[in-house]
PDB file of C-alpha atoms in Angstrom:
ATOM      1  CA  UNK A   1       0.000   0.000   0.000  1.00  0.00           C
ATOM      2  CA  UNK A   2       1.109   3.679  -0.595  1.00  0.00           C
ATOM      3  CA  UNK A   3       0.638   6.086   1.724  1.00  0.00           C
ATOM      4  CA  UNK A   4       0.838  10.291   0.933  1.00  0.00           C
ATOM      5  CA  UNK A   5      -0.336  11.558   4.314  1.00  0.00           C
ATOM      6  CA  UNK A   6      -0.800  15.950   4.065  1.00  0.00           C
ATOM      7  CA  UNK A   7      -1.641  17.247   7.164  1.00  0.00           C
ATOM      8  CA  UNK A   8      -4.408  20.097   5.752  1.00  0.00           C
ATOM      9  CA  UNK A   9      -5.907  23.260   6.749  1.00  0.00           C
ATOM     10  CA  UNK A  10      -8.764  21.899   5.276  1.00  0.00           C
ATOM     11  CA  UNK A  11      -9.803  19.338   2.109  1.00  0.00           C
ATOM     12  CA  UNK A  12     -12.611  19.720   0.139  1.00  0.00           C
ATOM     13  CA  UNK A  13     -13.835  17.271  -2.695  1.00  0.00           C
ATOM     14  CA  UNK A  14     -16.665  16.196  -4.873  1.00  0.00           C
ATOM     15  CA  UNK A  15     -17.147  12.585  -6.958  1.00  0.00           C
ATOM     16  CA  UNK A  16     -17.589  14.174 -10.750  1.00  0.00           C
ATOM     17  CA  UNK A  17     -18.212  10.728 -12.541  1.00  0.00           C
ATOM     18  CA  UNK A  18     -17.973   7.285 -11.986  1.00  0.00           C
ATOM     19  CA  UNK A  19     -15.880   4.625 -12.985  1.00  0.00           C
ATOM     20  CA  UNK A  20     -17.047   1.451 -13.733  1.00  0.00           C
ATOM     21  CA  UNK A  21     -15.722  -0.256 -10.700  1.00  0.00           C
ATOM     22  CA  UNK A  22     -17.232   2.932  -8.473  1.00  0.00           C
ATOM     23  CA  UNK A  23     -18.811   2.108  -4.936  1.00  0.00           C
ATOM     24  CA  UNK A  24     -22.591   3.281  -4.566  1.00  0.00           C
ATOM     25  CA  UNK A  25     -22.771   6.288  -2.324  1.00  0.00           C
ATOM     26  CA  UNK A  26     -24.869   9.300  -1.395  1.00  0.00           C
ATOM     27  CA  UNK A  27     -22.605  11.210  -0.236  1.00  0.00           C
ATOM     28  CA  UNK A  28     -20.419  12.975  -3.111  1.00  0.00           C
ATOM     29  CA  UNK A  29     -19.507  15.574  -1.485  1.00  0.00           C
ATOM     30  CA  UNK A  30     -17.843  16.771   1.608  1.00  0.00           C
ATOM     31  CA  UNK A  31     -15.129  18.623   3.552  1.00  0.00           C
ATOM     32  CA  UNK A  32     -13.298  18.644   6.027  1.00  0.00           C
ATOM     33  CA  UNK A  33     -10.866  20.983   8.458  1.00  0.00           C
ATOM     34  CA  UNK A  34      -8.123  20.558  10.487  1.00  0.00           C
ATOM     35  CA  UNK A  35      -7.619  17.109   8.889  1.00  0.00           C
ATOM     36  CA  UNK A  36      -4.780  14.439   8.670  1.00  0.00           C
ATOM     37  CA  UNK A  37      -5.565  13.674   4.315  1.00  0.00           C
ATOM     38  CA  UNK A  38      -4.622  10.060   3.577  1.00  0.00           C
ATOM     39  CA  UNK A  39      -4.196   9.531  -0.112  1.00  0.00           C
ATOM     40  CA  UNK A  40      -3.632   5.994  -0.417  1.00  0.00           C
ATOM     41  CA  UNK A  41      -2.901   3.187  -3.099  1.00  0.00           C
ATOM     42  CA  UNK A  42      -4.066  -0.417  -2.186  1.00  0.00           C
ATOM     43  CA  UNK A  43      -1.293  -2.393  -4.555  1.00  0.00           C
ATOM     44  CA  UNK A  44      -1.789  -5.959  -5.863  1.00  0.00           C
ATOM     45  CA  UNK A  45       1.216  -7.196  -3.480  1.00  0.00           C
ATOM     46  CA  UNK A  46      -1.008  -5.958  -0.464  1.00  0.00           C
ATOM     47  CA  UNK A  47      -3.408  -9.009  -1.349  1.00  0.00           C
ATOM     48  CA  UNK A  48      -1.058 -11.533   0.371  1.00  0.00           C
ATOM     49  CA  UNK A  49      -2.356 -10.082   3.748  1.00  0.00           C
ATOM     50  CA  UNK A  50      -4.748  -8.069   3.519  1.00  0.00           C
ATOM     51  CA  UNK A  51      -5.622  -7.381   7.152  1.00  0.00           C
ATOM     52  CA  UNK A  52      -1.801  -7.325   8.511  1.00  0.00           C
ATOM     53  CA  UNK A  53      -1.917  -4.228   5.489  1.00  0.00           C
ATOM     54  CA  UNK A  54      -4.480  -2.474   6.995  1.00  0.00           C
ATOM     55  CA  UNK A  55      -3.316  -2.930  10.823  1.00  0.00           C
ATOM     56  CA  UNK A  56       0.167  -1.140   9.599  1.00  0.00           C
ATOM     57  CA  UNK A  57      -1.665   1.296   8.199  1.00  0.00           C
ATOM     58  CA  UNK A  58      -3.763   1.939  10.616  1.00  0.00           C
ATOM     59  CA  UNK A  59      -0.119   1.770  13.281  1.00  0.00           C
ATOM     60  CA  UNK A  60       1.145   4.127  10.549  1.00  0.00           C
ATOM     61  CA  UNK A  61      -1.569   6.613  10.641  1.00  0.00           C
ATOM     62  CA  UNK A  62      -2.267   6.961  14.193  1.00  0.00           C
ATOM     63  CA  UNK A  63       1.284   7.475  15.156  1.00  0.00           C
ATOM     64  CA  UNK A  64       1.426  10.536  12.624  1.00  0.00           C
ATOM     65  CA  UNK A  65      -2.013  11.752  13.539  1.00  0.00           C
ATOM     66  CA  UNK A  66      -0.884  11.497  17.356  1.00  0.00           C
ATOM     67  CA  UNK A  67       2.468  13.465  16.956  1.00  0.00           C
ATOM     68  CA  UNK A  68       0.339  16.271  15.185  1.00  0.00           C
ATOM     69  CA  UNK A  69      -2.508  16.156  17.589  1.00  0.00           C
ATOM     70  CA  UNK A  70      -5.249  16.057  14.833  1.00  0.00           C
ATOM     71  CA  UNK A  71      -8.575  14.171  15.173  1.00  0.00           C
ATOM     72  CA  UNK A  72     -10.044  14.612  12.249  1.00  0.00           C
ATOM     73  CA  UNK A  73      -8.608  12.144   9.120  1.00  0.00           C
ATOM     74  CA  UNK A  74      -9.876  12.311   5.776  1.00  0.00           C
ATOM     75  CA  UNK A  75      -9.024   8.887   3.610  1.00  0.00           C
ATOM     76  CA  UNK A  76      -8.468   9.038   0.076  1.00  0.00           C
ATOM     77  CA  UNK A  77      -8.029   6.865  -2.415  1.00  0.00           C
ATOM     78  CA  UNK A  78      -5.456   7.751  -4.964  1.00  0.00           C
ATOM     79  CA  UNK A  79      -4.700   5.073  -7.330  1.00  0.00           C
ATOM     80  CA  UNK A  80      -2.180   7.502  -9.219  1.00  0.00           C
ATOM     81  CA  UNK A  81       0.592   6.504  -6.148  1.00  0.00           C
ATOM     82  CA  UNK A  82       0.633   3.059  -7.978  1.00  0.00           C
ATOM     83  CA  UNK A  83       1.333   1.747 -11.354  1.00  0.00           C
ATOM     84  CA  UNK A  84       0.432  -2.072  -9.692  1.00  0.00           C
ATOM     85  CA  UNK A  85      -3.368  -1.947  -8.125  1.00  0.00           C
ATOM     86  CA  UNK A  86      -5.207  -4.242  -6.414  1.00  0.00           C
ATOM     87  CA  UNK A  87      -8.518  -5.500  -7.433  1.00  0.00           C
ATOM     88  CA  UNK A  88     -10.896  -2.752  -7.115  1.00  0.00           C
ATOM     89  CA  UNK A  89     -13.398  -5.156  -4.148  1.00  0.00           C
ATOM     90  CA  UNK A  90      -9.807  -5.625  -2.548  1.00  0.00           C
ATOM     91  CA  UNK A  91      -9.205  -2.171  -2.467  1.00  0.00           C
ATOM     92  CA  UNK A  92     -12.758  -1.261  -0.959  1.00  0.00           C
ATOM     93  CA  UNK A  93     -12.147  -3.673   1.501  1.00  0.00           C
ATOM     94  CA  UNK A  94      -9.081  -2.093   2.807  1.00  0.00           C
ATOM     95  CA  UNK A  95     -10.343   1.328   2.810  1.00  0.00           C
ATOM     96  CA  UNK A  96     -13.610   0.275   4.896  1.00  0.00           C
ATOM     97  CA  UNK A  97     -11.457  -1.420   7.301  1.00  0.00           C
ATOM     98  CA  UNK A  98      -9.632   1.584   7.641  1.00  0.00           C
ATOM     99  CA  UNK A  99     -12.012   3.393   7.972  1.00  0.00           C
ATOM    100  CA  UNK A 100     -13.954   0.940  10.532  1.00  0.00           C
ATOM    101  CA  UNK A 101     -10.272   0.793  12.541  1.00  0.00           C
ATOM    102  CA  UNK A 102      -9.638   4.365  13.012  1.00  0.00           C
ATOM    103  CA  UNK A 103     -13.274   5.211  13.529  1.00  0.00           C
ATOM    104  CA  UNK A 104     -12.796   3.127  16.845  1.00  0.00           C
ATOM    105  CA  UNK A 105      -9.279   4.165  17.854  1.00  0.00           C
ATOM    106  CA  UNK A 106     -11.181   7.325  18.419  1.00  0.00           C
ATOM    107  CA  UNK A 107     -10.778   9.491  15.267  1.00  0.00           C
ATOM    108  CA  UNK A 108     -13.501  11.449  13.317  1.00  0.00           C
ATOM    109  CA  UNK A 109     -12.935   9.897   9.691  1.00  0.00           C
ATOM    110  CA  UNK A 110     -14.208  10.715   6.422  1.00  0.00           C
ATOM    111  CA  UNK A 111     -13.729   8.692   3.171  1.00  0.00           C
ATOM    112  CA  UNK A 112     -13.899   9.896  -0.036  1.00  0.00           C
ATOM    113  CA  UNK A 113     -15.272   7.454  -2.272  1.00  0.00           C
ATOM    114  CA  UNK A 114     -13.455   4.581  -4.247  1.00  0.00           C
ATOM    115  CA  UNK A 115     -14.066   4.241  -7.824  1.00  0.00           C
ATOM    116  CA  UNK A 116     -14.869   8.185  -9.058  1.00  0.00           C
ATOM    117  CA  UNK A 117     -13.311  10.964 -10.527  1.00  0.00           C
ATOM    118  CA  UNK A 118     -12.833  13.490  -8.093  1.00  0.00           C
ATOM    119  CA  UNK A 119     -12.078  17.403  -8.262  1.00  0.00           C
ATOM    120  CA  UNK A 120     -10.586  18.526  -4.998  1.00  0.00           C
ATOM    121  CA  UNK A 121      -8.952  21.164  -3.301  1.00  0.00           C
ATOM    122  CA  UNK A 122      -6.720  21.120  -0.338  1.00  0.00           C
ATOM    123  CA  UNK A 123      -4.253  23.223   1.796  1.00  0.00           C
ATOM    124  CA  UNK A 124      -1.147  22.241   2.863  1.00  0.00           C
ATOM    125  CA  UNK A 125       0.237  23.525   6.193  1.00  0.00           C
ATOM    126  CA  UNK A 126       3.875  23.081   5.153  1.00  0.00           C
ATOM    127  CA  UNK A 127       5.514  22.574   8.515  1.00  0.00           C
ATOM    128  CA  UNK A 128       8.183  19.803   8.313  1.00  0.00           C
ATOM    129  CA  UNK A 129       6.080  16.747   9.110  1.00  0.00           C
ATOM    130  CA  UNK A 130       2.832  18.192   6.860  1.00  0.00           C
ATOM    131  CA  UNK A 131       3.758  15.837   3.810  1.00  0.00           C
ATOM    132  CA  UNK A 132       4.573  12.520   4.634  1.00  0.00           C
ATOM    133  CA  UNK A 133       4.741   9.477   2.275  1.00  0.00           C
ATOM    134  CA  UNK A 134       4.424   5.723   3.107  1.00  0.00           C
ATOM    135  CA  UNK A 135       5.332   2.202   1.740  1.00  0.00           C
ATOM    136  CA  UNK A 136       3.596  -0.840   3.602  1.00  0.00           C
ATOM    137  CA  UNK A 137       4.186  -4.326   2.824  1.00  0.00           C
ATOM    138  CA  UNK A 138       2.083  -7.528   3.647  1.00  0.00           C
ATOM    139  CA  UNK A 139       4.163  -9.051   6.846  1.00  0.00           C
ATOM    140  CA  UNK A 140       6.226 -12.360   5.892  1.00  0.00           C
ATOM    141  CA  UNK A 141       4.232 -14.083   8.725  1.00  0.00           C
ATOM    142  CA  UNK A 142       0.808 -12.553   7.342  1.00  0.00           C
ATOM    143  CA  UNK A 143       1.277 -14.417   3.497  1.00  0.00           C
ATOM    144  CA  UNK A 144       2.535 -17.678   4.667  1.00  0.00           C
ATOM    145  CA  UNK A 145      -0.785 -17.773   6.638  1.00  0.00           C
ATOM    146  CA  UNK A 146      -2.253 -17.086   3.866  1.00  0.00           C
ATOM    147  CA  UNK A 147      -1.022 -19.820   1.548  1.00  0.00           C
ATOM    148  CA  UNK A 148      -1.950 -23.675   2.121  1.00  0.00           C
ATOM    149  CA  UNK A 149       0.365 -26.255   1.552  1.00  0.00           C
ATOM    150  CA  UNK A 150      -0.810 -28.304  -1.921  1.00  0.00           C
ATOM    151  CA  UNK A 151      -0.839 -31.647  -2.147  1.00  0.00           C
ATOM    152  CA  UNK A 152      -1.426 -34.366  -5.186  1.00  0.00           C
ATOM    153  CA  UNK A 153      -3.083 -37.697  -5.067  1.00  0.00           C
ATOM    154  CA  UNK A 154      -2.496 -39.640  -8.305  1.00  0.00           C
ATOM    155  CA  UNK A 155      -4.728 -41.947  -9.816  1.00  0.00           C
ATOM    156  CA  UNK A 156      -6.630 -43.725 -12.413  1.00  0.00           C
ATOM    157  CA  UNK A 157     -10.205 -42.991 -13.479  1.00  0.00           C
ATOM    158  CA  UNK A 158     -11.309 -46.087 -16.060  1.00  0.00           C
ATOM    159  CA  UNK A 159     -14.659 -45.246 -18.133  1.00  0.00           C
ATOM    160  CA  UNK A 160     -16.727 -47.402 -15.581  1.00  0.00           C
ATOM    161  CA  UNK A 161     -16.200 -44.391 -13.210  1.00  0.00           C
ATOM    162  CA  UNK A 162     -13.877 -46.774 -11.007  1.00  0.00           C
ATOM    163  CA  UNK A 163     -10.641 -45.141  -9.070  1.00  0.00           C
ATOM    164  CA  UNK A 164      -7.364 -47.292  -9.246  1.00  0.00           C
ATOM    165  CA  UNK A 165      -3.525 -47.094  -8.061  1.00  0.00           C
ATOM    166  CA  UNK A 166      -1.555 -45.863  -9.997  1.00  0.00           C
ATOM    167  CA  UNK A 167       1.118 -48.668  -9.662  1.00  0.00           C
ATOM    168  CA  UNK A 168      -1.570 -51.266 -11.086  1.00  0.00           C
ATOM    169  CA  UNK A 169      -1.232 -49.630 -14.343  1.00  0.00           C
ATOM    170  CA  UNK A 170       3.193 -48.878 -14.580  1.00  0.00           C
ATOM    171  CA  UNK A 171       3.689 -51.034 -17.461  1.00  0.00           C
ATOM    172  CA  UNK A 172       4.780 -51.366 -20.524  1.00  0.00           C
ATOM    173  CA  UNK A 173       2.312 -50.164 -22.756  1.00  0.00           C
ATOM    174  CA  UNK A 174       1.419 -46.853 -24.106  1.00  0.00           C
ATOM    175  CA  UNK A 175      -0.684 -46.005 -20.888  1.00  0.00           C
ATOM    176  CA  UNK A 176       1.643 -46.984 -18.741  1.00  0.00           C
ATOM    177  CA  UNK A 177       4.530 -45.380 -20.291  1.00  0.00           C
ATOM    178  CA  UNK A 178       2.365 -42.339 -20.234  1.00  0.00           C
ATOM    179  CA  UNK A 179       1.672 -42.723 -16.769  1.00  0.00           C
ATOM    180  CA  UNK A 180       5.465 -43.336 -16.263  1.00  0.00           C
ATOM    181  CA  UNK A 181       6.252 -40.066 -18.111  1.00  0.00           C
ATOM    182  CA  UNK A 182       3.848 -37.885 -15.786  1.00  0.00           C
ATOM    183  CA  UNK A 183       5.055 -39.389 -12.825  1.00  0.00           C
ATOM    184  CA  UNK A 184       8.790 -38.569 -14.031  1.00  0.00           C
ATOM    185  CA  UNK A 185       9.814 -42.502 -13.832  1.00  0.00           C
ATOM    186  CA  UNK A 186      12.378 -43.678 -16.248  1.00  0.00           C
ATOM    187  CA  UNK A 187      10.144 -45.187 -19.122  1.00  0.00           C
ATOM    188  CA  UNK A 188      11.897 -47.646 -22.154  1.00  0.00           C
ATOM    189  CA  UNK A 189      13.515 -45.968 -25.116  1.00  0.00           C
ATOM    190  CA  UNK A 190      12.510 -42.114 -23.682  1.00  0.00           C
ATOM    191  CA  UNK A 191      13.825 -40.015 -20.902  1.00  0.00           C
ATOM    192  CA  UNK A 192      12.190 -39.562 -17.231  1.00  0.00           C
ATOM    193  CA  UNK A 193      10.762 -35.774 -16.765  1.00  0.00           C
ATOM    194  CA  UNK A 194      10.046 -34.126 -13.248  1.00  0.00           C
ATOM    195  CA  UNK A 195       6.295 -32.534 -12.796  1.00  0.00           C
ATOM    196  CA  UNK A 196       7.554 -29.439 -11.471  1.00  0.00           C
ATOM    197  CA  UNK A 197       8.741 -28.435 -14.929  1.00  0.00           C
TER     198      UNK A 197
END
């Protein structure tokens, strides 16, 4: 995820048109003062671990938000911090839950809507900490939870609908040298070949 964090005088913006991948909302316009603006990117790689993504985020955002005593957060989406999105109900996802998390660490939060093309207009305070950008990465612990170990049973299917061994059928003949040749066993007059290729 990428992360442009402006701490604002004040943001206003309005959803102009939608996309095709635009949320449904009501609300297409709104504004806000005194507000920590986070412009943020949910990237393909972010998929892997989708809530360990939004918990640094949220870690993220509430330490900057703390150090510059502001209450009020506006989020953002910005898809022009990326050149590798997410899928759009991926994205959505992560922006609710951000919006869910820092709702009840206390904050007032508004979020602009995913999915439209927005005009807005914002003022920068320009004190040293006032622009702020941010890379976050799906934990190493957070995608191997994610993936499940595969595993392969072999076997035969005949016409009748039965299920046989494998081994019943290592012959010889064209089946079996077939068999032999997915399996990656040496097979007469050819060369073995492992699966993984």
């Amino acid at each position: 995820m990428r992360l442009l964090l402006i701490h604002s005088d004040f943001i206003e913006y309005e959803a102009k048109k939608r996309t095709g991948m635009a949320e449904d909302t009501d609300l297409l316009k709104d504004s806000a003062e005194e507000a920590l603006v986070v412009f943020c990117a949910v990237e393909a790689v972010d998929e892997d671990d989708l809530p360990g993504v939004v918990e640094q985020a949220l870690a993220e955002i509430g330490l900057v938000a703390d150090k510059l005593s502001v209450e009020n957060i506006v989020i953002y989406p910005y898809a022009h911090l990326s050149s590798d999105l997410s899928r759009p109900d991926a994205a959505v996802w992560v922006l609710k839950a951000m919006e869910t998390g820092l709702r009840d660490s206390g904050f007032f939060v508004k979020r602009a809507p995913f999915g439209w093309y927005k005009s807005f207009k914002i003022s920068c305070k320009g004190h040293p900490l006032s622009e702020l950008s941010k890379t976050i990465l799906p934990s190493e612990e957070g995608a191997k939870k994610e993936k499940k170990e595969v595993t392969h049973e072999f076997f035969v299917l005949t016409p009748d609908g039965k299920k046989h061994e494998v081994k019943d059928f290592l012959d010889d003949s064209p089946f079996g040298c077939l068999l032999k040749k997915e399996l990656g066993a040496p097979t007469i007059g050819g060369e073995s070949r492992s699966m993984s290729a």
